PDB file of C-alpha atoms in Angstrom:
ATOM      1  CA  MET X   1     140.730  61.470  17.053  1.00  0.00           C
ATOM      2  CA  GLU X   2     138.792  58.353  16.123  1.00  0.00           C
ATOM      3  CA  TYR X   3     135.157  58.195  15.058  1.00  0.00           C
ATOM      4  CA  ARG X   4     132.706  55.312  15.131  1.00  0.00           C
ATOM      5  CA  LYS X   5     129.212  54.808  13.776  1.00  0.00           C
ATOM      6  CA  LEU X   6     126.447  54.239  16.286  1.00  0.00           C
ATOM      7  CA  GLY X   7     125.095  50.761  15.695  1.00  0.00           C
ATOM      8  CA  ASN X   8     123.658  50.198  12.232  1.00  0.00           C
ATOM      9  CA  THR X   9     123.052  53.919  11.590  1.00  0.00           C
ATOM     10  CA  ASP X  10     125.038  56.445   9.580  1.00  0.00           C
ATOM     11  CA  LEU X  11     125.539  58.676  12.634  1.00  0.00           C
ATOM     12  CA  GLU X  12     129.258  58.894  13.351  1.00  0.00           C
ATOM     13  CA  VAL X  13     130.539  60.344  16.625  1.00  0.00           C
ATOM     14  CA  SER X  14     133.897  60.857  18.285  1.00  0.00           C
ATOM     15  CA  VAL X  15     135.059  57.853  20.325  1.00  0.00           C
ATOM     16  CA  ILE X  16     135.632  60.217  23.243  1.00  0.00           C
ATOM     17  CA  THR X  17     132.458  62.282  23.518  1.00  0.00           C
ATOM     18  CA  PHE X  18     132.191  65.343  25.746  1.00  0.00           C
ATOM     19  CA  GLY X  19     129.906  64.634  28.705  1.00  0.00           C
ATOM     20  CA  ALA X  20     128.197  67.858  29.778  1.00  0.00           C
ATOM     21  CA  TRP X  21     126.515  66.782  33.029  1.00  0.00           C
ATOM     22  CA  ALA X  22     128.907  68.734  35.269  1.00  0.00           C
ATOM     23  CA  ALA X  23     128.571  71.773  32.996  1.00  0.00           C
ATOM     24  CA  GLY X  24     125.065  72.240  34.354  1.00  0.00           C
ATOM     25  CA  GLY X  25     126.418  72.521  37.889  1.00  0.00           C
ATOM     26  CA  TRP X  26     123.508  70.540  39.323  1.00  0.00           C
ATOM     27  CA  MET X  27     124.624  67.674  41.615  1.00  0.00           C
ATOM     28  CA  TRP X  28     128.258  68.671  41.092  1.00  0.00           C
ATOM     29  CA  GLY X  29     128.421  71.503  43.598  1.00  0.00           C
ATOM     30  CA  GLY X  30     128.171  74.191  40.930  1.00  0.00           C
ATOM     31  CA  ASN X  31     130.316  74.969  37.892  1.00  0.00           C
ATOM     32  CA  ASP X  32     132.098  77.823  36.141  1.00  0.00           C
ATOM     33  CA  ASP X  33     130.072  78.616  33.013  1.00  0.00           C
ATOM     34  CA  LYS X  34     132.914  80.311  31.156  1.00  0.00           C
ATOM     35  CA  ALA X  35     135.331  77.463  31.884  1.00  0.00           C
ATOM     36  CA  ALA X  36     132.734  74.871  30.806  1.00  0.00           C
ATOM     37  CA  ILE X  37     132.178  76.600  27.452  1.00  0.00           C
ATOM     38  CA  GLU X  38     135.935  76.886  26.927  1.00  0.00           C
ATOM     39  CA  ALA X  39     136.323  73.168  27.698  1.00  0.00           C
ATOM     40  CA  MET X  40     133.769  72.305  25.011  1.00  0.00           C
ATOM     41  CA  LYS X  41     135.432  74.565  22.458  1.00  0.00           C
ATOM     42  CA  VAL X  42     138.897  73.179  23.160  1.00  0.00           C
ATOM     43  CA  SER X  43     137.509  69.638  22.921  1.00  0.00           C
ATOM     44  CA  TYR X  44     136.062  70.419  19.505  1.00  0.00           C
ATOM     45  CA  ASP X  45     139.359  71.900  18.304  1.00  0.00           C
ATOM     46  CA  LEU X  46     141.063  68.652  19.353  1.00  0.00           C
ATOM     47  CA  GLY X  47     138.607  66.482  17.418  1.00  0.00           C
ATOM     48  CA  ILE X  48     135.974  65.728  20.063  1.00  0.00           C
ATOM     49  CA  THR X  49     133.088  66.746  17.828  1.00  0.00           C
ATOM     50  CA  SER X  50     130.306  65.108  19.859  1.00  0.00           C
ATOM     51  CA  ILE X  51     128.668  66.520  23.002  1.00  0.00           C
ATOM     52  CA  ASP X  52     126.229  64.660  25.238  1.00  0.00           C
ATOM     53  CA  THR X  53     123.892  66.664  27.443  1.00  0.00           C
ATOM     54  CA  ALA X  54     120.366  66.565  28.913  1.00  0.00           C
ATOM     55  CA  PRO X  55     117.687  69.036  30.000  1.00  0.00           C
ATOM     56  CA  ILE X  56     117.851  67.860  33.619  1.00  0.00           C
ATOM     57  CA  TYR X  57     121.529  68.843  33.886  1.00  0.00           C
ATOM     58  CA  GLY X  58     121.076  72.164  35.615  1.00  0.00           C
ATOM     59  CA  GLN X  59     117.426  72.289  34.535  1.00  0.00           C
ATOM     60  CA  GLY X  60     118.246  73.521  31.056  1.00  0.00           C
ATOM     61  CA  LYS X  61     121.567  75.162  31.893  1.00  0.00           C
ATOM     62  CA  SER X  62     123.830  72.506  30.383  1.00  0.00           C
ATOM     63  CA  GLU X  63     121.954  72.575  27.076  1.00  0.00           C
ATOM     64  CA  GLU X  64     122.149  76.371  26.994  1.00  0.00           C
ATOM     65  CA  LEU X  65     125.919  76.276  27.547  1.00  0.00           C
ATOM     66  CA  VAL X  66     126.299  73.652  24.820  1.00  0.00           C
ATOM     67  CA  GLY X  67     124.341  75.950  22.509  1.00  0.00           C
ATOM     68  CA  GLN X  68     126.729  78.796  23.295  1.00  0.00           C
ATOM     69  CA  ALA X  69     129.792  76.593  22.827  1.00  0.00           C
ATOM     70  CA  ILE X  70     128.794  75.371  19.353  1.00  0.00           C
ATOM     71  CA  ASN X  71     127.545  78.756  18.161  1.00  0.00           C
ATOM     72  CA  GLY X  72     129.511  79.610  15.041  1.00  0.00           C
ATOM     73  CA  ILE X  73     130.549  76.018  14.289  1.00  0.00           C
ATOM     74  CA  GLN X  74     129.196  74.588  11.020  1.00  0.00           C
ATOM     75  CA  ARG X  75     126.265  72.496  12.233  1.00  0.00           C
ATOM     76  CA  ASP X  76     127.102  69.298  10.371  1.00  0.00           C
ATOM     77  CA  LYS X  77     130.587  69.316  11.906  1.00  0.00           C
ATOM     78  CA  VAL X  78     129.306  68.749  15.436  1.00  0.00           C
ATOM     79  CA  GLN X  79     127.046  66.038  16.840  1.00  0.00           C
ATOM     80  CA  ILE X  80     124.568  66.933  19.589  1.00  0.00           C
ATOM     81  CA  LEU X  81     123.374  64.106  21.795  1.00  0.00           C
ATOM     82  CA  THR X  82     120.693  64.983  24.315  1.00  0.00           C
ATOM     83  CA  LYS X  83     117.908  63.317  26.244  1.00  0.00           C
ATOM     84  CA  PHE X  84     114.351  63.592  27.509  1.00  0.00           C
ATOM     85  CA  GLY X  85     112.079  62.045  30.093  1.00  0.00           C
ATOM     86  CA  MET X  86     113.295  63.666  33.328  1.00  0.00           C
ATOM     87  CA  ARG X  87     110.859  66.449  34.184  1.00  0.00           C
ATOM     88  CA  TRP X  88     111.307  68.958  36.985  1.00  0.00           C
ATOM     89  CA  ASP X  89     108.665  71.352  35.659  1.00  0.00           C
ATOM     90  CA  ASP X  90     105.684  68.978  35.849  1.00  0.00           C
ATOM     91  CA  ILE X  91     104.325  66.410  38.293  1.00  0.00           C
ATOM     92  CA  LYS X  92     103.246  63.692  35.873  1.00  0.00           C
ATOM     93  CA  GLY X  93     104.745  60.235  35.655  1.00  0.00           C
ATOM     94  CA  GLN X  94     106.852  58.494  38.295  1.00  0.00           C
ATOM     95  CA  LEU X  95     108.635  60.425  41.047  1.00  0.00           C
ATOM     96  CA  ALA X  96     112.345  59.650  40.641  1.00  0.00           C
ATOM     97  CA  PHE X  97     113.812  61.630  43.519  1.00  0.00           C
ATOM     98  CA  LYS X  98     113.782  64.966  45.305  1.00  0.00           C
ATOM     99  CA  SER X  99     116.580  67.422  44.710  1.00  0.00           C
ATOM    100  CA  LYS X 100     117.590  71.071  44.821  1.00  0.00           C
ATOM    101  CA  ASP X 101     118.312  73.251  41.828  1.00  0.00           C
ATOM    102  CA  ASN X 102     121.420  75.413  41.458  1.00  0.00           C
ATOM    103  CA  ASP X 103     119.787  78.129  43.551  1.00  0.00           C
ATOM    104  CA  GLY X 104     119.066  75.740  46.409  1.00  0.00           C
ATOM    105  CA  LYS X 105     115.342  75.564  45.656  1.00  0.00           C
ATOM    106  CA  ASP X 106     113.583  72.239  46.268  1.00  0.00           C
ATOM    107  CA  ILE X 107     112.560  70.428  43.090  1.00  0.00           C
ATOM    108  CA  ASP X 108     110.919  67.066  42.409  1.00  0.00           C
ATOM    109  CA  ILE X 109     112.281  65.044  39.475  1.00  0.00           C
ATOM    110  CA  TYR X 110     109.785  62.859  37.586  1.00  0.00           C
ATOM    111  CA  LYS X 111     110.394  60.168  34.989  1.00  0.00           C
ATOM    112  CA  TYR X 112     107.838  60.926  32.306  1.00  0.00           C
ATOM    113  CA  ALA X 113     107.930  60.159  28.588  1.00  0.00           C
ATOM    114  CA  SER X 114     104.412  60.351  27.189  1.00  0.00           C
ATOM    115  CA  ARG X 115     103.984  61.223  23.522  1.00  0.00           C
ATOM    116  CA  ASP X 116     103.056  64.861  24.194  1.00  0.00           C
ATOM    117  CA  SER X 117     105.804  65.295  26.775  1.00  0.00           C
ATOM    118  CA  VAL X 118     108.489  63.986  24.402  1.00  0.00           C
ATOM    119  CA  ILE X 119     107.357  66.387  21.669  1.00  0.00           C
ATOM    120  CA  LYS X 120     107.387  69.333  24.095  1.00  0.00           C
ATOM    121  CA  GLU X 121     110.784  68.449  25.499  1.00  0.00           C
ATOM    122  CA  CYS X 122     112.271  68.221  22.028  1.00  0.00           C
ATOM    123  CA  GLU X 123     111.055  71.709  21.146  1.00  0.00           C
ATOM    124  CA  ASP X 124     112.456  73.079  24.429  1.00  0.00           C
ATOM    125  CA  SER X 125     115.839  71.411  23.832  1.00  0.00           C
ATOM    126  CA  LEU X 126     116.062  72.686  20.256  1.00  0.00           C
ATOM    127  CA  ARG X 127     115.455  76.213  21.539  1.00  0.00           C
ATOM    128  CA  ARG X 128     118.053  75.979  24.318  1.00  0.00           C
ATOM    129  CA  LEU X 129     120.625  74.402  22.008  1.00  0.00           C
ATOM    130  CA  GLY X 130     119.992  76.951  19.275  1.00  0.00           C
ATOM    131  CA  THR X 131     119.611  74.340  16.552  1.00  0.00           C
ATOM    132  CA  ASP X 132     116.885  72.857  14.369  1.00  0.00           C
ATOM    133  CA  TYR X 133     117.778  69.188  14.845  1.00  0.00           C
ATOM    134  CA  ILE X 134     119.307  66.810  17.383  1.00  0.00           C
ATOM    135  CA  ASP X 135     121.686  64.094  16.191  1.00  0.00           C
ATOM    136  CA  LEU X 136     120.829  61.509  18.861  1.00  0.00           C
ATOM    137  CA  TYR X 137     117.735  61.814  21.065  1.00  0.00           C
ATOM    138  CA  GLN X 138     117.683  59.454  24.029  1.00  0.00           C
ATOM    139  CA  ILE X 139     115.154  58.623  26.741  1.00  0.00           C
ATOM    140  CA  HIS X 140     117.061  59.360  29.940  1.00  0.00           C
ATOM    141  CA  TRP X 141     115.535  56.710  32.218  1.00  0.00           C
ATOM    142  CA  PRO X 142     112.759  54.141  31.713  1.00  0.00           C
ATOM    143  CA  ASP X 143     109.284  55.505  32.528  1.00  0.00           C
ATOM    144  CA  ALA X 144     107.112  52.840  34.143  1.00  0.00           C
ATOM    145  CA  THR X 145     103.954  54.942  33.651  1.00  0.00           C
ATOM    146  CA  THR X 146     104.114  55.185  29.844  1.00  0.00           C
ATOM    147  CA  PRO X 147     104.125  52.262  27.392  1.00  0.00           C
ATOM    148  CA  ILE X 148     107.507  52.021  25.678  1.00  0.00           C
ATOM    149  CA  ALA X 149     105.749  51.866  22.308  1.00  0.00           C
ATOM    150  CA  GLU X 150     104.111  55.250  22.915  1.00  0.00           C
ATOM    151  CA  THR X 151     107.463  56.870  23.713  1.00  0.00           C
ATOM    152  CA  MET X 152     109.120  55.324  20.679  1.00  0.00           C
ATOM    153  CA  GLU X 153     106.247  56.382  18.400  1.00  0.00           C
ATOM    154  CA  ALA X 154     106.927  59.970  19.461  1.00  0.00           C
ATOM    155  CA  LEU X 155     110.579  59.535  18.481  1.00  0.00           C
ATOM    156  CA  LEU X 156     109.493  58.093  15.161  1.00  0.00           C
ATOM    157  CA  ARG X 157     107.369  61.174  14.506  1.00  0.00           C
ATOM    158  CA  LEU X 158     110.256  63.509  15.434  1.00  0.00           C
ATOM    159  CA  LYS X 159     112.547  61.599  13.097  1.00  0.00           C
ATOM    160  CA  GLU X 160     110.058  61.849  10.246  1.00  0.00           C
ATOM    161  CA  GLN X 161     109.879  65.609  10.874  1.00  0.00           C
ATOM    162  CA  GLY X 162     113.657  65.900  10.708  1.00  0.00           C
ATOM    163  CA  LYS X 163     113.955  67.172  14.264  1.00  0.00           C
ATOM    164  CA  ILE X 164     116.113  64.225  15.307  1.00  0.00           C
ATOM    165  CA  ARG X 165     118.480  62.095  13.233  1.00  0.00           C
ATOM    166  CA  GLU X 166     118.549  58.949  15.357  1.00  0.00           C
ATOM    167  CA  ALA X 167     116.841  57.530  18.432  1.00  0.00           C
ATOM    168  CA  GLY X 168     118.572  56.040  21.432  1.00  0.00           C
ATOM    169  CA  VAL X 169     117.857  54.936  24.970  1.00  0.00           C
ATOM    170  CA  SER X 170     119.665  55.336  28.249  1.00  0.00           C
ATOM    171  CA  ASN X 171     119.665  53.080  31.304  1.00  0.00           C
ATOM    172  CA  TYR X 172     117.528  50.482  29.526  1.00  0.00           C
ATOM    173  CA  ASN X 173     117.903  46.764  30.155  1.00  0.00           C
ATOM    174  CA  VAL X 174     117.850  44.136  27.394  1.00  0.00           C
ATOM    175  CA  GLN X 175     114.115  43.468  27.683  1.00  0.00           C
ATOM    176  CA  GLN X 176     113.312  47.178  27.404  1.00  0.00           C
ATOM    177  CA  MET X 177     115.585  47.524  24.376  1.00  0.00           C
ATOM    178  CA  GLU X 178     113.859  44.588  22.696  1.00  0.00           C
ATOM    179  CA  GLU X 179     110.457  46.171  23.294  1.00  0.00           C
ATOM    180  CA  ALA X 180     111.582  49.569  21.997  1.00  0.00           C
ATOM    181  CA  ALA X 181     113.094  47.965  18.886  1.00  0.00           C
ATOM    182  CA  GLN X 182     109.650  46.719  17.863  1.00  0.00           C
ATOM    183  CA  THR X 183     108.695  50.338  17.119  1.00  0.00           C
ATOM    184  CA  ILE X 184     111.881  52.088  16.019  1.00  0.00           C
ATOM    185  CA  ASN X 185     115.469  51.308  15.064  1.00  0.00           C
ATOM    186  CA  LEU X 186     117.603  52.126  18.089  1.00  0.00           C
ATOM    187  CA  ALA X 187     121.093  53.426  17.526  1.00  0.00           C
ATOM    188  CA  SER X 188     122.371  53.011  21.046  1.00  0.00           C
ATOM    189  CA  ASN X 189     122.002  52.578  24.776  1.00  0.00           C
ATOM    190  CA  GLN X 190     123.812  54.944  27.143  1.00  0.00           C
ATOM    191  CA  VAL X 191     124.676  53.156  30.379  1.00  0.00           C
ATOM    192  CA  PRO X 192     127.173  53.427  33.243  1.00  0.00           C
ATOM    193  CA  TYR X 193     130.350  51.460  32.627  1.00  0.00           C
ATOM    194  CA  SER X 194     133.777  51.745  34.142  1.00  0.00           C
ATOM    195  CA  MET X 195     136.628  49.588  35.357  1.00  0.00           C
ATOM    196  CA  VAL X 196     134.847  49.263  38.709  1.00  0.00           C
ATOM    197  CA  LYS X 197     131.314  48.943  37.309  1.00  0.00           C
ATOM    198  CA  ARG X 198     131.186  46.201  34.665  1.00  0.00           C
ATOM    199  CA  ASP X 199     127.842  44.463  35.298  1.00  0.00           C
ATOM    200  CA  ILE X 200     126.608  45.164  31.727  1.00  0.00           C
ATOM    201  CA  GLU X 201     129.165  42.667  30.419  1.00  0.00           C
ATOM    202  CA  LYS X 202     126.860  39.832  31.514  1.00  0.00           C
ATOM    203  CA  ASP X 203     123.827  40.485  29.321  1.00  0.00           C
ATOM    204  CA  LEU X 204     123.697  43.925  27.704  1.00  0.00           C
ATOM    205  CA  VAL X 205     127.049  43.691  25.932  1.00  0.00           C
ATOM    206  CA  PRO X 206     126.250  40.325  24.260  1.00  0.00           C
ATOM    207  CA  TYR X 207     122.852  41.728  23.185  1.00  0.00           C
ATOM    208  CA  VAL X 208     124.213  44.884  21.539  1.00  0.00           C
ATOM    209  CA  ILE X 209     126.965  42.968  19.776  1.00  0.00           C
ATOM    210  CA  GLU X 210     124.456  40.495  18.356  1.00  0.00           C
ATOM    211  CA  HIS X 211     121.974  43.188  17.304  1.00  0.00           C
ATOM    212  CA  HIS X 212     124.521  45.764  16.083  1.00  0.00           C
ATOM    213  CA  LYS X 213     123.700  48.484  18.606  1.00  0.00           C
ATOM    214  CA  ALA X 214     126.123  50.918  20.218  1.00  0.00           C
ATOM    215  CA  ILE X 215     126.911  51.391  23.876  1.00  0.00           C
ATOM    216  CA  LEU X 216     127.733  54.887  25.077  1.00  0.00           C
ATOM    217  CA  ALA X 217     129.580  54.361  28.351  1.00  0.00           C
ATOM    218  CA  TYR X 218     128.957  57.110  30.866  1.00  0.00           C
ATOM    219  CA  SER X 219     131.056  57.754  33.984  1.00  0.00           C
ATOM    220  CA  PRO X 220     133.997  55.736  32.571  1.00  0.00           C
ATOM    221  CA  MET X 221     136.262  57.530  35.053  1.00  0.00           C
ATOM    222  CA  GLU X 222     133.782  56.680  37.834  1.00  0.00           C
ATOM    223  CA  ARG X 223     133.323  60.372  38.565  1.00  0.00           C
ATOM    224  CA  GLY X 224     137.015  60.999  39.117  1.00  0.00           C
ATOM    225  CA  LEU X 225     137.836  57.883  41.162  1.00  0.00           C
ATOM    226  CA  LEU X 226     139.910  56.328  38.373  1.00  0.00           C
ATOM    227  CA  THR X 227     142.187  59.333  37.905  1.00  0.00           C
ATOM    228  CA  GLY X 228     144.294  58.136  40.845  1.00  0.00           C
ATOM    229  CA  LYS X 229     144.126  61.628  42.338  1.00  0.00           C
ATOM    230  CA  MET X 230     141.620  60.861  45.092  1.00  0.00           C
ATOM    231  CA  LYS X 231     142.855  60.070  48.576  1.00  0.00           C
ATOM    232  CA  PRO X 232     141.133  58.682  51.696  1.00  0.00           C
ATOM    233  CA  GLY X 233     139.293  61.450  53.522  1.00  0.00           C
ATOM    234  CA  GLN X 234     138.265  63.053  50.223  1.00  0.00           C
ATOM    235  CA  GLN X 235     136.000  66.017  50.923  1.00  0.00           C
ATOM    236  CA  PHE X 236     133.171  66.913  48.557  1.00  0.00           C
ATOM    237  CA  GLY X 237     131.411  70.255  48.323  1.00  0.00           C
ATOM    238  CA  GLU X 238     127.796  70.782  49.328  1.00  0.00           C
ATOM    239  CA  GLY X 239     125.436  69.276  46.769  1.00  0.00           C
ATOM    240  CA  ASP X 240     128.094  66.958  45.289  1.00  0.00           C
ATOM    241  CA  HIS X 241     126.364  63.607  44.718  1.00  0.00           C
ATOM    242  CA  ARG X 242     129.586  61.608  45.026  1.00  0.00           C
ATOM    243  CA  ALA X 243     129.711  61.944  48.807  1.00  0.00           C
ATOM    244  CA  GLY X 244     127.168  59.147  49.315  1.00  0.00           C
ATOM    245  CA  LEU X 245     128.473  56.632  46.761  1.00  0.00           C
ATOM    246  CA  LYS X 246     130.255  53.461  47.835  1.00  0.00           C
ATOM    247  CA  TYR X 247     133.104  54.032  45.401  1.00  0.00           C
ATOM    248  CA  PHE X 248     134.297  56.970  47.490  1.00  0.00           C
ATOM    249  CA  LYS X 249     134.527  55.158  50.806  1.00  0.00           C
ATOM    250  CA  ASP X 250     138.091  55.382  52.120  1.00  0.00           C
ATOM    251  CA  GLU X 251     138.635  51.626  51.799  1.00  0.00           C
ATOM    252  CA  ASN X 252     137.511  51.615  48.169  1.00  0.00           C
ATOM    253  CA  ILE X 253     139.642  54.639  47.300  1.00  0.00           C
ATOM    254  CA  ASN X 254     142.620  52.778  48.790  1.00  0.00           C
ATOM    255  CA  ARG X 255     141.906  49.548  46.910  1.00  0.00           C
ATOM    256  CA  THR X 256     141.323  51.376  43.633  1.00  0.00           C
ATOM    257  CA  ASN X 257     144.544  53.356  43.991  1.00  0.00           C
ATOM    258  CA  GLU X 258     146.500  50.132  44.664  1.00  0.00           C
ATOM    259  CA  PHE X 259     145.148  48.719  41.380  1.00  0.00           C
ATOM    260  CA  LEU X 260     145.953  51.924  39.517  1.00  0.00           C
ATOM    261  CA  GLN X 261     149.545  51.814  40.764  1.00  0.00           C
ATOM    262  CA  LYS X 262     149.893  48.335  39.242  1.00  0.00           C
ATOM    263  CA  ILE X 263     148.953  49.608  35.768  1.00  0.00           C
ATOM    264  CA  LYS X 264     150.658  53.003  36.062  1.00  0.00           C
ATOM    265  CA  PRO X 265     153.936  51.762  34.493  1.00  0.00           C
ATOM    266  CA  ILE X 266     152.038  51.263  31.214  1.00  0.00           C
ATOM    267  CA  ALA X 267     150.866  54.877  31.308  1.00  0.00           C
ATOM    268  CA  ASP X 268     154.345  56.121  32.273  1.00  0.00           C
ATOM    269  CA  GLU X 269     155.963  54.199  29.440  1.00  0.00           C
ATOM    270  CA  LYS X 270     153.628  55.882  26.962  1.00  0.00           C
ATOM    271  CA  ASP X 271     153.955  59.329  28.564  1.00  0.00           C
ATOM    272  CA  ALA X 272     150.244  59.256  29.374  1.00  0.00           C
ATOM    273  CA  THR X 273     148.150  59.899  32.474  1.00  0.00           C
ATOM    274  CA  LEU X 274     146.243  57.214  34.345  1.00  0.00           C
ATOM    275  CA  GLY X 275     143.016  58.846  33.209  1.00  0.00           C
ATOM    276  CA  GLN X 276     144.037  58.545  29.567  1.00  0.00           C
ATOM    277  CA  LEU X 277     144.956  54.899  30.077  1.00  0.00           C
ATOM    278  CA  VAL X 278     141.580  54.214  31.700  1.00  0.00           C
ATOM    279  CA  LEU X 279     139.675  55.859  28.833  1.00  0.00           C
ATOM    280  CA  ARG X 280     141.665  53.989  26.190  1.00  0.00           C
ATOM    281  CA  TRP X 281     141.084  50.633  27.928  1.00  0.00           C
ATOM    282  CA  THR X 282     137.368  51.426  28.164  1.00  0.00           C
ATOM    283  CA  VAL X 283     136.819  52.040  24.454  1.00  0.00           C
ATOM    284  CA  GLU X 284     138.782  48.887  23.628  1.00  0.00           C
ATOM    285  CA  GLN X 285     136.291  46.671  25.479  1.00  0.00           C
ATOM    286  CA  PRO X 286     133.894  44.504  23.418  1.00  0.00           C
ATOM    287  CA  GLY X 287     130.603  46.254  22.706  1.00  0.00           C
ATOM    288  CA  ILE X 288     131.733  49.653  24.019  1.00  0.00           C
ATOM    289  CA  THR X 289     131.465  52.156  21.183  1.00  0.00           C
ATOM    290  CA  ILE X 290     131.886  55.514  22.897  1.00  0.00           C
ATOM    291  CA  ALA X 291     133.155  56.776  26.254  1.00  0.00           C
ATOM    292  CA  LEU X 292     131.672  59.975  27.640  1.00  0.00           C
ATOM    293  CA  ALA X 293     134.199  62.134  29.445  1.00  0.00           C
ATOM    294  CA  GLY X 294     133.419  65.410  31.142  1.00  0.00           C
ATOM    295  CA  ALA X 295     135.789  68.336  31.572  1.00  0.00           C
ATOM    296  CA  ARG X 296     135.382  71.365  33.812  1.00  0.00           C
ATOM    297  CA  ASN X 297     138.129  73.357  32.067  1.00  0.00           C
ATOM    298  CA  ALA X 298     140.377  73.443  29.013  1.00  0.00           C
ATOM    299  CA  ASP X 299     143.201  71.482  30.658  1.00  0.00           C
ATOM    300  CA  GLN X 300     140.901  68.569  31.504  1.00  0.00           C
ATOM    301  CA  ALA X 301     139.539  68.681  27.945  1.00  0.00           C
ATOM    302  CA  LYS X 302     143.065  68.363  26.541  1.00  0.00           C
ATOM    303  CA  GLN X 303     143.752  65.415  28.846  1.00  0.00           C
ATOM    304  CA  ASN X 304     140.617  63.595  27.636  1.00  0.00           C
ATOM    305  CA  ALA X 305     141.396  64.162  23.971  1.00  0.00           C
ATOM    306  CA  GLY X 306     144.918  62.825  24.502  1.00  0.00           C
ATOM    307  CA  ALA X 307     143.527  59.422  25.476  1.00  0.00           C
ATOM    308  CA  LEU X 308     143.129  58.447  21.855  1.00  0.00           C
ATOM    309  CA  ASN X 309     146.767  59.142  21.044  1.00  0.00           C
ATOM    310  CA  LEU X 310     147.456  56.169  23.270  1.00  0.00           C
ATOM    311  CA  LYS X 311     147.784  52.755  21.654  1.00  0.00           C
ATOM    312  CA  LEU X 312     147.496  49.553  23.669  1.00  0.00           C
ATOM    313  CA  SER X 313     148.599  46.093  22.575  1.00  0.00           C
ATOM    314  CA  SER X 314     146.402  43.080  23.261  1.00  0.00           C
ATOM    315  CA  ASP X 315     148.939  41.944  25.876  1.00  0.00           C
ATOM    316  CA  GLU X 316     148.699  45.286  27.670  1.00  0.00           C
ATOM    317  CA  ILE X 317     144.905  45.229  27.599  1.00  0.00           C
ATOM    318  CA  ASN X 318     144.909  41.676  28.943  1.00  0.00           C
ATOM    319  CA  PHE X 319     147.337  42.615  31.733  1.00  0.00           C
ATOM    320  CA  ILE X 320     145.139  45.528  32.803  1.00  0.00           C
ATOM    321  CA  THR X 321     142.010  43.349  32.767  1.00  0.00           C
ATOM    322  CA  THR X 322     143.734  40.557  34.724  1.00  0.00           C
ATOM    323  CA  GLU X 323     144.802  42.978  37.447  1.00  0.00           C
ATOM    324  CA  LEU X 324     141.369  44.587  37.414  1.00  0.00           C
ATOM    325  CA  ASN X 325     139.685  41.229  37.987  1.00  0.00           C
ATOM    326  CA  LYS X 326     141.558  40.993  41.297  1.00  0.00           C
ATOM    327  CA  LEU X 327     140.078  44.284  42.532  1.00  0.00           C
ATOM    328  CA  GLN X 328     137.228  43.827  45.037  1.00  0.00           C
ATOM    329  CA  LEU X 329     135.360  46.852  46.374  1.00  0.00           C
ATOM    330  CA  VAL X 330     133.390  46.817  49.631  1.00  0.00           C
ATOM    331  CA  ASP X 331     129.717  47.805  49.828  1.00  0.00           C
TER     332      ASP X 331
END
């Protein structure tokens, strides 16, 4: 496994970090708790020492499962990355969207990151995770109702108290990062990035390179699309958020699979899967520090960890990128 420091901090995390969104079940059509915990444990054994989660993932469930998975591991040998600012248990801030919890009950999700709310959320996360500090604490989405400085001041206080090691943001644009940086040193920005979603290359990537910040790429497999295992007519279970995304239209599945077949010989030559090739290409891109990869079971965890056994030459990376640039998805 490889490890990289986040920006200009001393916090070092595994280049493939375990993404625990699906572990919470919410928006993924449910999940097997026992299998999710086993996936995290197997990942750790294979060198994936970092886990990214959030309170909103299953309304606390994902964090609780992470806490169970790391129980018994020496605390300084694992890095916990979690978030705040998405409230389902209060009606303050900006309504983000309406949803249903794992029991099918209607819930309203609010973006809210006031000083008091951040402090409360941190305490709740520490309790669910069963730890006394969080390695990287990230605002989940921008909150238009709270000044960025107020949110960052709360993070500064938590850092001074030793409850968090480093502060990060998620889904922030360059302007928002610049504003946040006036109050606190940011380690990173967690944003969506994949072979079929590369818009951050225009402005965010140049910014983080210049200012020595890290990018944590989430959904690098585009929620399973880039495994090459999806076929037209793909059926999703009730509550699975992927059903309404453009990437999973039959035409886009076809076009993506045609691209993947073009690069498959590289994976075959290295005795690797397409998914492993995709992850390796992702973490080789300029400005991309970490790729978050979820796993529902131990086998998927082993597949993700194997991505970093793969070595790509500059010619191979360039070939993949050249073919990728020809791929056009329909809206």
